[in-house]
GROMACS .gro file of N, CA, C and O in nm:
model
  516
    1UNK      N    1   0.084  -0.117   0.000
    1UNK     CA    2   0.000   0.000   0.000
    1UNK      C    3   0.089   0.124   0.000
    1UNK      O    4   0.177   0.140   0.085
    2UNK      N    5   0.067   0.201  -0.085
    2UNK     CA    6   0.163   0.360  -0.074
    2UNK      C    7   0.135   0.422   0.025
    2UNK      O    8   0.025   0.403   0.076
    3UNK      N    9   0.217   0.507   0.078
    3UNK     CA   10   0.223   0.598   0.186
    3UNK      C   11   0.108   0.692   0.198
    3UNK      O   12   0.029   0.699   0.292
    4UNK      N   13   0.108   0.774   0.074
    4UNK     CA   14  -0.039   0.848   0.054
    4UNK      C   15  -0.161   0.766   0.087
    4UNK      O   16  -0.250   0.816   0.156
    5UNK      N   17  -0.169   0.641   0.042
    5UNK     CA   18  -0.276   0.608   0.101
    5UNK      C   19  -0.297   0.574   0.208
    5UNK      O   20  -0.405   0.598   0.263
    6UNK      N   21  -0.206   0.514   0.262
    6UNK     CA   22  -0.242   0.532   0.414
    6UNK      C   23  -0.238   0.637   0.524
    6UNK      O   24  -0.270   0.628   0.642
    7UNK      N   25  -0.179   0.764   0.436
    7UNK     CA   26  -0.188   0.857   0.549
    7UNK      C   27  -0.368   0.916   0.492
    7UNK      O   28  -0.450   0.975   0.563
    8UNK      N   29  -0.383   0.877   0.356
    8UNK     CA   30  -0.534   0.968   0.345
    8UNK      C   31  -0.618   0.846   0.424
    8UNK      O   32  -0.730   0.883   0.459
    9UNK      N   33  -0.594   0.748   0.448
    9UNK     CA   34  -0.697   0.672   0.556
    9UNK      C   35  -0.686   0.696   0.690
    9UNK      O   36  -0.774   0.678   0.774
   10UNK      N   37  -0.575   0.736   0.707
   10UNK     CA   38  -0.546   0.810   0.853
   10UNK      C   39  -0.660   0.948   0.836
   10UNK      O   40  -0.766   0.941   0.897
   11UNK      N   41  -0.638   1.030   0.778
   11UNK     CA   42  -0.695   1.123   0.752
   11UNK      C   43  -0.831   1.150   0.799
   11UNK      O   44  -0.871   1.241   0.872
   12UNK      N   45  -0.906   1.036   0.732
   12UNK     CA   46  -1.054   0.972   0.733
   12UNK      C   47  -1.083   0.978   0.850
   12UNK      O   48  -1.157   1.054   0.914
   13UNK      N   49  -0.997   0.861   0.889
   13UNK     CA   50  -1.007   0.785   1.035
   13UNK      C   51  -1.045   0.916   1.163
   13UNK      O   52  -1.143   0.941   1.233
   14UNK      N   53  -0.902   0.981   1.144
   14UNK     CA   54  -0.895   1.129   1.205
   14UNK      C   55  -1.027   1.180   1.217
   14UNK      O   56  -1.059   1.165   1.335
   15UNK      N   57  -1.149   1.249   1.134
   15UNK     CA   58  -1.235   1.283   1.117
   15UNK      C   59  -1.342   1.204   1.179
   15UNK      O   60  -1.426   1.246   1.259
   16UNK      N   61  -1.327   1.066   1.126
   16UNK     CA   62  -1.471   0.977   1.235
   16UNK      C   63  -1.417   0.983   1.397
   16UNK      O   64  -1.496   0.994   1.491
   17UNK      N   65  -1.309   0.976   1.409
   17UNK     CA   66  -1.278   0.945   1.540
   17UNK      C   67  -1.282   1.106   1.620
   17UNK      O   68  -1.311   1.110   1.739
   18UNK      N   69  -1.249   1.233   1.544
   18UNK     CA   70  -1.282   1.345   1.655
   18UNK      C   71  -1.414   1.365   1.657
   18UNK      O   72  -1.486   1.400   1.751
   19UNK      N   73  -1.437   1.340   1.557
   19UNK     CA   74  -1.610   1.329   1.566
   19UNK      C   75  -1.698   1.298   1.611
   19UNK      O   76  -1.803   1.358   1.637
   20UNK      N   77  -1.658   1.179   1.627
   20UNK     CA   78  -1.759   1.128   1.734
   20UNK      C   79  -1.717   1.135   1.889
   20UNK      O   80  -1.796   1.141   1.983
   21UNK      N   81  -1.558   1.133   1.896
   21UNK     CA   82  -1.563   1.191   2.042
   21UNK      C   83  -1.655   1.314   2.041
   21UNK      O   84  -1.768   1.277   2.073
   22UNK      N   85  -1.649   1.436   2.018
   22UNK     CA   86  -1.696   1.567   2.053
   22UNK      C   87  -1.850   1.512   2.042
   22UNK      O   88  -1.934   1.585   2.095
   23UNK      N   89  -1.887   1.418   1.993
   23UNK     CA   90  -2.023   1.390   1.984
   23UNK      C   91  -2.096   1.338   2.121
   23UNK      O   92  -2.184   1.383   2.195
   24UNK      N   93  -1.990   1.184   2.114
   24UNK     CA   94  -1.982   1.139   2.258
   24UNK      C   95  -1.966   1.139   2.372
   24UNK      O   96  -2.021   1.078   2.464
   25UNK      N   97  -1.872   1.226   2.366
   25UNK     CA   98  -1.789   1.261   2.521
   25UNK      C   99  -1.718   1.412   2.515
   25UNK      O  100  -1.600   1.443   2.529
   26UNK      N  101  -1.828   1.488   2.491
   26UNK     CA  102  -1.781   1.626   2.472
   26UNK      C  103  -1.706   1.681   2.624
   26UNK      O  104  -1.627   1.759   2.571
   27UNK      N  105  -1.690   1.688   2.704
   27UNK     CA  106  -1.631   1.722   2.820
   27UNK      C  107  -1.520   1.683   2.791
   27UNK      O  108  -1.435   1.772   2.790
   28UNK      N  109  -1.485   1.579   2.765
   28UNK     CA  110  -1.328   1.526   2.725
   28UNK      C  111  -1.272   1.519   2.635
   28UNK      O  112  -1.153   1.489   2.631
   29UNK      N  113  -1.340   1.544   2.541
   29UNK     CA  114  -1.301   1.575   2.399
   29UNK      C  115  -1.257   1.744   2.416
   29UNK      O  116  -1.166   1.800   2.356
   30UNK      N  117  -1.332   1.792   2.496
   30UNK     CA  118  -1.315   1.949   2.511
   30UNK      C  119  -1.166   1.987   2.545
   30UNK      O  120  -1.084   2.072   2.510
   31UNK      N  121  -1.177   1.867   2.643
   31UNK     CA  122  -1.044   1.921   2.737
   31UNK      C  123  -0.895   1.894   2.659
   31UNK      O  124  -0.782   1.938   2.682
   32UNK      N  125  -0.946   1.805   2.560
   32UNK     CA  126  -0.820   1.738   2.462
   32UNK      C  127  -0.844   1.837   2.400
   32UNK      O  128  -0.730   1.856   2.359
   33UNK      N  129  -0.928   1.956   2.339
   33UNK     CA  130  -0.962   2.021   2.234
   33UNK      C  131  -0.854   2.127   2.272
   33UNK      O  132  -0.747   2.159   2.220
   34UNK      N  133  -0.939   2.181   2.409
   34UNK     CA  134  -0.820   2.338   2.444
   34UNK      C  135  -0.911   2.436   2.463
   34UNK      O  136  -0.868   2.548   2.492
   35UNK      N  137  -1.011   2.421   2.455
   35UNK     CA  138  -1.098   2.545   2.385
   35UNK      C  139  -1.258   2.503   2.544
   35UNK      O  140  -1.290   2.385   2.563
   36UNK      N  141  -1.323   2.614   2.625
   36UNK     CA  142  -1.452   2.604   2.653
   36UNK      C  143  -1.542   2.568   2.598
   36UNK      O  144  -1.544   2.563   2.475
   37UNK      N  145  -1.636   2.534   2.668
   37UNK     CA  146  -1.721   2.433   2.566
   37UNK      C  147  -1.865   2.551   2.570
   37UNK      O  148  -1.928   2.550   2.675
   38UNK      N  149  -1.906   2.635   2.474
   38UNK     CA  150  -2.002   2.724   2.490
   38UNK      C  151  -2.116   2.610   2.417
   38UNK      O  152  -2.111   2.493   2.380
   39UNK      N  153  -2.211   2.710   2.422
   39UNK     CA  154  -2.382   2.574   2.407
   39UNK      C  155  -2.320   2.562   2.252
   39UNK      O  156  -2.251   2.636   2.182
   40UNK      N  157  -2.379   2.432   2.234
   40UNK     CA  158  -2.393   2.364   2.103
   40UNK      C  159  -2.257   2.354   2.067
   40UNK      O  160  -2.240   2.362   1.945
   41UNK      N  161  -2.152   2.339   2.135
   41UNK     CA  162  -2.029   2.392   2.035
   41UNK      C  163  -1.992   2.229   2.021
   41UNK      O  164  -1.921   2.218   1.921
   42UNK      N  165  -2.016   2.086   2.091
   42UNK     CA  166  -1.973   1.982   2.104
   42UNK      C  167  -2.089   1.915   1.934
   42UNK      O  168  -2.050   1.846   1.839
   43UNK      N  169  -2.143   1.936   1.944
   43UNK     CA  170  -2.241   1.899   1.803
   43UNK      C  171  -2.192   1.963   1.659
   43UNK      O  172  -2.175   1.899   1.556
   44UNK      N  173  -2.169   2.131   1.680
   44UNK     CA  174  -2.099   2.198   1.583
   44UNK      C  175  -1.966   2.118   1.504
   44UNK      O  176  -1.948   2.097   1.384
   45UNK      N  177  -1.885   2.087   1.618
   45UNK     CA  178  -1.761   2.014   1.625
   45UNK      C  179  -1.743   1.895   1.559
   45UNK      O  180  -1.649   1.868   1.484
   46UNK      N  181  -1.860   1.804   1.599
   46UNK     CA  182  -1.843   1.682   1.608
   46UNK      C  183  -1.897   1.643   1.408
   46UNK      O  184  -1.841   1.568   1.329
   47UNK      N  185  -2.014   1.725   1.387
   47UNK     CA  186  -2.043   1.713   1.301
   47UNK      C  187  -1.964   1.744   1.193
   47UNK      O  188  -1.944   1.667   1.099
   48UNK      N  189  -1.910   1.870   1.206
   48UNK     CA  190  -1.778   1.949   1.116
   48UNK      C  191  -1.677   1.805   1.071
   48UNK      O  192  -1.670   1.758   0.957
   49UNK      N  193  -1.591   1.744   1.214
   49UNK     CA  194  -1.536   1.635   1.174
   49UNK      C  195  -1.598   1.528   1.114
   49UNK      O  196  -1.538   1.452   1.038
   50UNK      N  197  -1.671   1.521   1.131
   50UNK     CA  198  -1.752   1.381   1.087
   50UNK      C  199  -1.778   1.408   0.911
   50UNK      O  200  -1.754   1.313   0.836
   51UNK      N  201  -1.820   1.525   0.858
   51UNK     CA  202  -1.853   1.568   0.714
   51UNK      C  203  -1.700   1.579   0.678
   51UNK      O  204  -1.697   1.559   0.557
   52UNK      N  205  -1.606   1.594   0.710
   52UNK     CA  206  -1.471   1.626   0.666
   52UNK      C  207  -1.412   1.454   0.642
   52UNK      O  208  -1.350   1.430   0.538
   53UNK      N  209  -1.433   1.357   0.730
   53UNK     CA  210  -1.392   1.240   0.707
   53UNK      C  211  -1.484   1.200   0.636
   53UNK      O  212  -1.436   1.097   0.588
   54UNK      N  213  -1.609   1.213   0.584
   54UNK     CA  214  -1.709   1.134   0.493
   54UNK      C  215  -1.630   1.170   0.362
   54UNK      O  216  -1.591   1.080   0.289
   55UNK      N  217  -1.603   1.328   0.326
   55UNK     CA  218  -1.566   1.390   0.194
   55UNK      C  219  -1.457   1.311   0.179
   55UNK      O  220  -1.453   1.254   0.070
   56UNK      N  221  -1.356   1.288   0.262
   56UNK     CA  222  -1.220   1.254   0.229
   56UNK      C  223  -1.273   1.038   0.198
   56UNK      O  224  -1.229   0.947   0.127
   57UNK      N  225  -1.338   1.047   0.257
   57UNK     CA  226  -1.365   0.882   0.268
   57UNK      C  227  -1.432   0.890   0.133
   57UNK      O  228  -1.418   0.782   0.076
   58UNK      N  229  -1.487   0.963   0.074
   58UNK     CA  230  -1.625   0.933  -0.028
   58UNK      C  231  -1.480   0.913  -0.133
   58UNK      O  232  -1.447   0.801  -0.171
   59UNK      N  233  -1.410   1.025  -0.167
   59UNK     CA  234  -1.298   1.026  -0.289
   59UNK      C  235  -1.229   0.933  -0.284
   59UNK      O  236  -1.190   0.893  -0.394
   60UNK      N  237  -1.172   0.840  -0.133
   60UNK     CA  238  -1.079   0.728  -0.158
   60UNK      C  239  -1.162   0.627  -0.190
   60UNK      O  240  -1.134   0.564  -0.292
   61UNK      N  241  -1.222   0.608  -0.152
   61UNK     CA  242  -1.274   0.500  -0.233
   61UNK      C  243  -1.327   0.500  -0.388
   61UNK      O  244  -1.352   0.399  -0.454
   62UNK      N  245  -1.341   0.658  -0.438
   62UNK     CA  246  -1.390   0.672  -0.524
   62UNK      C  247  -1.255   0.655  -0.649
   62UNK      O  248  -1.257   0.638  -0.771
   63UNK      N  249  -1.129   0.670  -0.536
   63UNK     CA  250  -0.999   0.623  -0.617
   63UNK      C  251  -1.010   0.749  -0.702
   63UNK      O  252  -1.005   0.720  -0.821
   64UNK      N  253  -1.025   0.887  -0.679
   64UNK     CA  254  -1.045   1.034  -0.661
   64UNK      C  255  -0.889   1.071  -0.622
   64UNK      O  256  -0.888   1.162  -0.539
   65UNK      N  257  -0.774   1.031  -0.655
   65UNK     CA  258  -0.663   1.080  -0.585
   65UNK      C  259  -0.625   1.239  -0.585
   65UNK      O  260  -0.562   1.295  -0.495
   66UNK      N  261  -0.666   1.290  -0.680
   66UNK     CA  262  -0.629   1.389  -0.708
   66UNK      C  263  -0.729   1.509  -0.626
   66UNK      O  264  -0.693   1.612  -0.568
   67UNK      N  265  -0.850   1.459  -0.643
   67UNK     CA  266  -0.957   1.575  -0.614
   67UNK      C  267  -0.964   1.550  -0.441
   67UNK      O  268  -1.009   1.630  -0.358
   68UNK      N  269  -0.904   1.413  -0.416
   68UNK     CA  270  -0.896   1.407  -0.276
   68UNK      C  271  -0.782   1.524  -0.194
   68UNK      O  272  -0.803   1.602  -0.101
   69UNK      N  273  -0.664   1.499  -0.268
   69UNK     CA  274  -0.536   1.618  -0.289
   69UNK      C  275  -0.615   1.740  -0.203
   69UNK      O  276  -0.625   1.768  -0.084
   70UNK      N  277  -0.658   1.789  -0.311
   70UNK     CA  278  -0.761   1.957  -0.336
   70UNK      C  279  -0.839   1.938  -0.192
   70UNK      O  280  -0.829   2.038  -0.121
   71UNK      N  281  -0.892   1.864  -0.155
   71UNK     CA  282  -0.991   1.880  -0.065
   71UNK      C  283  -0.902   1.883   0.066
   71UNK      O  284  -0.887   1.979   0.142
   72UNK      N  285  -0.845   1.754   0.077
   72UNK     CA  286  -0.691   1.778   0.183
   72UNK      C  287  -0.687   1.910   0.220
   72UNK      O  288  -0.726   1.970   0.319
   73UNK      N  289  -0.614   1.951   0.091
   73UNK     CA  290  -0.576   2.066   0.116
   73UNK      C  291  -0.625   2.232   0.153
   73UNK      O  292  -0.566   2.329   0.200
   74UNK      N  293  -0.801   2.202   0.092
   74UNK     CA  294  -0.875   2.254   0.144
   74UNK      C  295  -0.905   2.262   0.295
   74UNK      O  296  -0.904   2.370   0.355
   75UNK      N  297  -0.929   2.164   0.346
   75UNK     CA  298  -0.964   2.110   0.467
   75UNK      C  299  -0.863   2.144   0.580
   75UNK      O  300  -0.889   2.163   0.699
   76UNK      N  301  -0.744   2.149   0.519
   76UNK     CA  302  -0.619   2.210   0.619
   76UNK      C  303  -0.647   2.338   0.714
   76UNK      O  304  -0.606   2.367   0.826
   77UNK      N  305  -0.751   2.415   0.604
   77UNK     CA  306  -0.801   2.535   0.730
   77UNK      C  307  -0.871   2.431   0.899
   77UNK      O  308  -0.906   2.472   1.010
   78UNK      N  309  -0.869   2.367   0.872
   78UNK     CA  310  -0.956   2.324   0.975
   78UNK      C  311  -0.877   2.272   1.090
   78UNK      O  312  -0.947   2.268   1.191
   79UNK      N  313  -0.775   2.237   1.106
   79UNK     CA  314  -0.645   2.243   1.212
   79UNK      C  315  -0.657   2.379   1.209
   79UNK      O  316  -0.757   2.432   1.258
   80UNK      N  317  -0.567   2.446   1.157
   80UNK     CA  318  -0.539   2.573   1.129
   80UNK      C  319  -0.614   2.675   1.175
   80UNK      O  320  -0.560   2.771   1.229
   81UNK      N  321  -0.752   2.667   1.157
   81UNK     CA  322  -0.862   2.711   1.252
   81UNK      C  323  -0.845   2.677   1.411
   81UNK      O  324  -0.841   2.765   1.497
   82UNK      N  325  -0.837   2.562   1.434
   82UNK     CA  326  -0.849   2.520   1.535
   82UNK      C  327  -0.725   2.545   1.657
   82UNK      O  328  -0.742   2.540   1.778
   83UNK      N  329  -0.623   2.566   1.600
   83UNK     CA  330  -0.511   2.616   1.632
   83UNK      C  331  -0.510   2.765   1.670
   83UNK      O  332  -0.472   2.800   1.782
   84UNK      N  333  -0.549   2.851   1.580
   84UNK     CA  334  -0.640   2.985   1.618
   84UNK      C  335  -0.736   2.989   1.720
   84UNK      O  336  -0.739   3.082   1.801
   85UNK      N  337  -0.816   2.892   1.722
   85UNK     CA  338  -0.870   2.918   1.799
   85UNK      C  339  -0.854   2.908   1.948
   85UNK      O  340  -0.906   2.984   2.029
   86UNK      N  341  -0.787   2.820   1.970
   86UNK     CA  342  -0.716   2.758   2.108
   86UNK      C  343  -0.632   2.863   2.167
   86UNK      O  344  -0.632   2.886   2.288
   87UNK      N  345  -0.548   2.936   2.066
   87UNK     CA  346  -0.488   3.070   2.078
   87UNK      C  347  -0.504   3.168   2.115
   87UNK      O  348  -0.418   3.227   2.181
   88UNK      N  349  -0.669   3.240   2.074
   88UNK     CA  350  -0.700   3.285   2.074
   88UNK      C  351  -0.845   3.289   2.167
   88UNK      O  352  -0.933   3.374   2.155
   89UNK      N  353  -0.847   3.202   2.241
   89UNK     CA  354  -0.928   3.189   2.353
   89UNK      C  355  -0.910   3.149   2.448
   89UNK      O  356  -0.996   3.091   2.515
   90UNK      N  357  -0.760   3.175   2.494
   90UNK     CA  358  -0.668   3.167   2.624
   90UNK      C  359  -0.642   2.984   2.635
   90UNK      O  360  -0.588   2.942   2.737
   91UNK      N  361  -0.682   2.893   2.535
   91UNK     CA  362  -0.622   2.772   2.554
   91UNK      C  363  -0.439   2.777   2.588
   91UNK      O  364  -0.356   2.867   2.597
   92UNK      N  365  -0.439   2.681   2.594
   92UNK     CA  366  -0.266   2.607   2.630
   92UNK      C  367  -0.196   2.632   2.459
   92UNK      O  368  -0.229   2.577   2.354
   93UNK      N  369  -0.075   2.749   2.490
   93UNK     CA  370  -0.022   2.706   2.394
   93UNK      C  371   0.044   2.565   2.335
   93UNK      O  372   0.069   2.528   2.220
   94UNK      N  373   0.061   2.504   2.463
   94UNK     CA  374   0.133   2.350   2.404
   94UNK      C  375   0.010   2.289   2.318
   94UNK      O  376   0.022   2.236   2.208
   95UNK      N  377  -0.097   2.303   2.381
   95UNK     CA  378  -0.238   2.188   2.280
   95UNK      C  379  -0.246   2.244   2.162
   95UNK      O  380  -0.258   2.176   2.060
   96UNK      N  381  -0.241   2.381   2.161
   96UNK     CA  382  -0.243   2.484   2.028
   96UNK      C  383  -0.185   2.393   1.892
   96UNK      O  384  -0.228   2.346   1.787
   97UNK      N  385  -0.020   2.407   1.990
   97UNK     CA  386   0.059   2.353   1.891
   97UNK      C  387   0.067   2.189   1.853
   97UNK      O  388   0.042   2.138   1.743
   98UNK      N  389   0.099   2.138   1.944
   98UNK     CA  390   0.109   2.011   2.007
   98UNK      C  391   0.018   1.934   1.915
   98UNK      O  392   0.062   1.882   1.812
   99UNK      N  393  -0.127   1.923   1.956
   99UNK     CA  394  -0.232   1.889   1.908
   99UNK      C  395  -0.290   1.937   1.785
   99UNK      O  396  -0.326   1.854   1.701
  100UNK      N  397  -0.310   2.117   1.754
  100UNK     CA  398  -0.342   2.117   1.617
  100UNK      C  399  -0.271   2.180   1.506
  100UNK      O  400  -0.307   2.193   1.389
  101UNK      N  401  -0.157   2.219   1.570
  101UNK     CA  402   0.002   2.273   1.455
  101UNK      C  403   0.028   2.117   1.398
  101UNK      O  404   0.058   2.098   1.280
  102UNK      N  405   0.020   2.059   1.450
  102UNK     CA  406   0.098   1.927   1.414
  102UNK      C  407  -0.002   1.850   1.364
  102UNK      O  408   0.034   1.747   1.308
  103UNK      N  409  -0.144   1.880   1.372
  103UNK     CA  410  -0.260   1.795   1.280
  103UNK      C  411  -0.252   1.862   1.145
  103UNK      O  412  -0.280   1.803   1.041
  104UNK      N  413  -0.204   2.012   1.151
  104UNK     CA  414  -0.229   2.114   1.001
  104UNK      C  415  -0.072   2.092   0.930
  104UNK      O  416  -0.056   2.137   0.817
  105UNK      N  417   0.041   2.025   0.994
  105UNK     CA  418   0.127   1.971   0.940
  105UNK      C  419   0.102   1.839   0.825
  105UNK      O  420   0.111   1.842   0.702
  106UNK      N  421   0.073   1.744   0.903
  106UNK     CA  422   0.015   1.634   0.822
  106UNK      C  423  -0.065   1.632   0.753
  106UNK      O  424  -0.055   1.559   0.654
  107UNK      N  425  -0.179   1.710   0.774
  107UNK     CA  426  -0.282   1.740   0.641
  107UNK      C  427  -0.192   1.786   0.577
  107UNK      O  428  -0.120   1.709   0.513
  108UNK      N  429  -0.172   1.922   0.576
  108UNK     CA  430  -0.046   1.966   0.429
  108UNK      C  431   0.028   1.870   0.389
  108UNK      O  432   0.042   1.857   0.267
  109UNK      N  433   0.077   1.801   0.459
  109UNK     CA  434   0.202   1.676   0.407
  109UNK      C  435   0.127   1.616   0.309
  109UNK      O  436   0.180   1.611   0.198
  110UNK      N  437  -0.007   1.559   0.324
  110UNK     CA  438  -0.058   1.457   0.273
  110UNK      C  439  -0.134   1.509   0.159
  110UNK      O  440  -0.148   1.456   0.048
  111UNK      N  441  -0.185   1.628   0.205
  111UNK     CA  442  -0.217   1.722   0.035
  111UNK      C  443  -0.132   1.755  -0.046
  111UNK      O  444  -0.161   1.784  -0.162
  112UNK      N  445  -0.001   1.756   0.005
  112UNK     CA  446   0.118   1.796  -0.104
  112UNK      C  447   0.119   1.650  -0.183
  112UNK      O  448   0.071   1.642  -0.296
  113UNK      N  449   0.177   1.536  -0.117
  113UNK     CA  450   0.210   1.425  -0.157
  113UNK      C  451   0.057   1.352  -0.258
  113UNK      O  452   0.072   1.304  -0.371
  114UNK      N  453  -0.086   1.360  -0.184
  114UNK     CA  454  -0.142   1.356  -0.302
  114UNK      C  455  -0.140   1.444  -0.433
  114UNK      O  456  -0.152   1.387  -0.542
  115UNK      N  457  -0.124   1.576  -0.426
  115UNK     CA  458  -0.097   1.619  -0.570
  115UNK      C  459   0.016   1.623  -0.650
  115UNK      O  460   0.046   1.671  -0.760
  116UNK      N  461   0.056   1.575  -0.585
  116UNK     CA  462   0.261   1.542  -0.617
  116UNK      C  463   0.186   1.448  -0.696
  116UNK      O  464   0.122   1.529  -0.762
  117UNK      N  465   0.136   1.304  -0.748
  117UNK     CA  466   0.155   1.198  -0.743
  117UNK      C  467   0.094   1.199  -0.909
  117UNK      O  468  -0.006   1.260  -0.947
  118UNK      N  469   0.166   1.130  -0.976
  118UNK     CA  470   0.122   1.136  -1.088
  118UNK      C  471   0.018   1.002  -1.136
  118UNK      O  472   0.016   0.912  -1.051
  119UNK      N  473  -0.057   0.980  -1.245
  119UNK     CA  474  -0.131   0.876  -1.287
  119UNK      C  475  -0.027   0.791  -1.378
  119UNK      O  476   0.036   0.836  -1.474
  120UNK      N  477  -0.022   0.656  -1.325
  120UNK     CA  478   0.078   0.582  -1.448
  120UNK      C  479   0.031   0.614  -1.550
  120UNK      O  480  -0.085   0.655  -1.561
  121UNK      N  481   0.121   0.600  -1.654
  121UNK     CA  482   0.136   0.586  -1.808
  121UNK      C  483   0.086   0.475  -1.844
  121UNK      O  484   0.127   0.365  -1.809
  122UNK      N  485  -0.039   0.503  -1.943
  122UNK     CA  486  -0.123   0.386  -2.010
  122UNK      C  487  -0.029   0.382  -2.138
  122UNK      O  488   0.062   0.459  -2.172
  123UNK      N  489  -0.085   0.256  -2.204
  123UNK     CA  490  -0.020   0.220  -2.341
  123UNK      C  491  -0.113   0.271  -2.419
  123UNK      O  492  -0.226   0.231  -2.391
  124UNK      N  493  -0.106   0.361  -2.527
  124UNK     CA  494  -0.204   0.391  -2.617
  124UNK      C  495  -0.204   0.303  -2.741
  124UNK      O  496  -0.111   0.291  -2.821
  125UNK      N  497  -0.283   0.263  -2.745
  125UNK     CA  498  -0.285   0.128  -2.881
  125UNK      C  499  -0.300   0.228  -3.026
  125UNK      O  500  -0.364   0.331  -3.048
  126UNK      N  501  -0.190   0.124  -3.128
  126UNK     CA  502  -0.194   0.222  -3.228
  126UNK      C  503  -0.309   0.186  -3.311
  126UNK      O  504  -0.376   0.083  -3.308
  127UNK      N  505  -0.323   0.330  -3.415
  127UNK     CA  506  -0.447   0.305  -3.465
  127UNK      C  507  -0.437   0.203  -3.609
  127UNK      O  508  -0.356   0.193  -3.701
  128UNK      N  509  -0.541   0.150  -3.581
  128UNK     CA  510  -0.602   0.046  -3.694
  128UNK      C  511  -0.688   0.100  -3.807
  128UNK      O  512  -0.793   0.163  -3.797
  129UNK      N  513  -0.623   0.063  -3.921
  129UNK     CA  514  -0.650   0.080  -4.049
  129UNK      C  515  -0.771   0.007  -4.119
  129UNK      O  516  -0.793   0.026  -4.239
   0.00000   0.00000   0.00000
């Protein structure tokens, strides 16, 4: 299995699994988060991750490498956000970083390396007379 693909199943994985913590066990998901937990914000959360691992899950399987890439890389705001936000609402700089500098690392890694990646070379059959 290539590396890309298993880090875009990590990826996935990533998404069902914060997801449904903040769904499940929002108090502790919170506290891993960094961030107060104001009304509705554990549903907001949970759902956000959960639609982010469906998109990324729908393209791998759809064997979508490329448009998976784009979305990756789209999706990178979403550490990146989250990192802001922790920042910026008196969280722990270590979780800031720790936890979502280093989640918006690997997304980028893995959006670079999917659009890095080229499609093998088919044989084009010559034409018949």
């Amino acid at each position: 299995m290539r590396l890309t693909t298993i880090m875009a199943w990590l990826v996935v994985l990533a998404g069902f699994v914060f997801g449904l913590n903040f769904l499940l066990n929002g108090p502790g998901a919170a506290a891993g988060f960094g961030v107060a937990d104001p009304s509705g914000y554990y549903v907001v959360k949970g759902v956000r991750d959960l639609a982010y691992g469906l998109t990324a899950l729908i393209l791998l399987l759809l064997k979508q490498r490329r448009a998976l890439g784009w979305v990756v890389l789209a999706d990178a705001i979403i550490p990146i956000g989250d990192c802001l936000a922790v920042l910026t609402s008196g969280g722990p700089l270590s979780i800031a970083l720790s936890v979502h500098g280093s989640a918006a690392v690997l997304v980028l890694l893995t959006a670079g390396l999917l659009l890095r990646e080229t499609a093998p070379v088919r044989a084009v059959p010559a034409p018949t007379r």
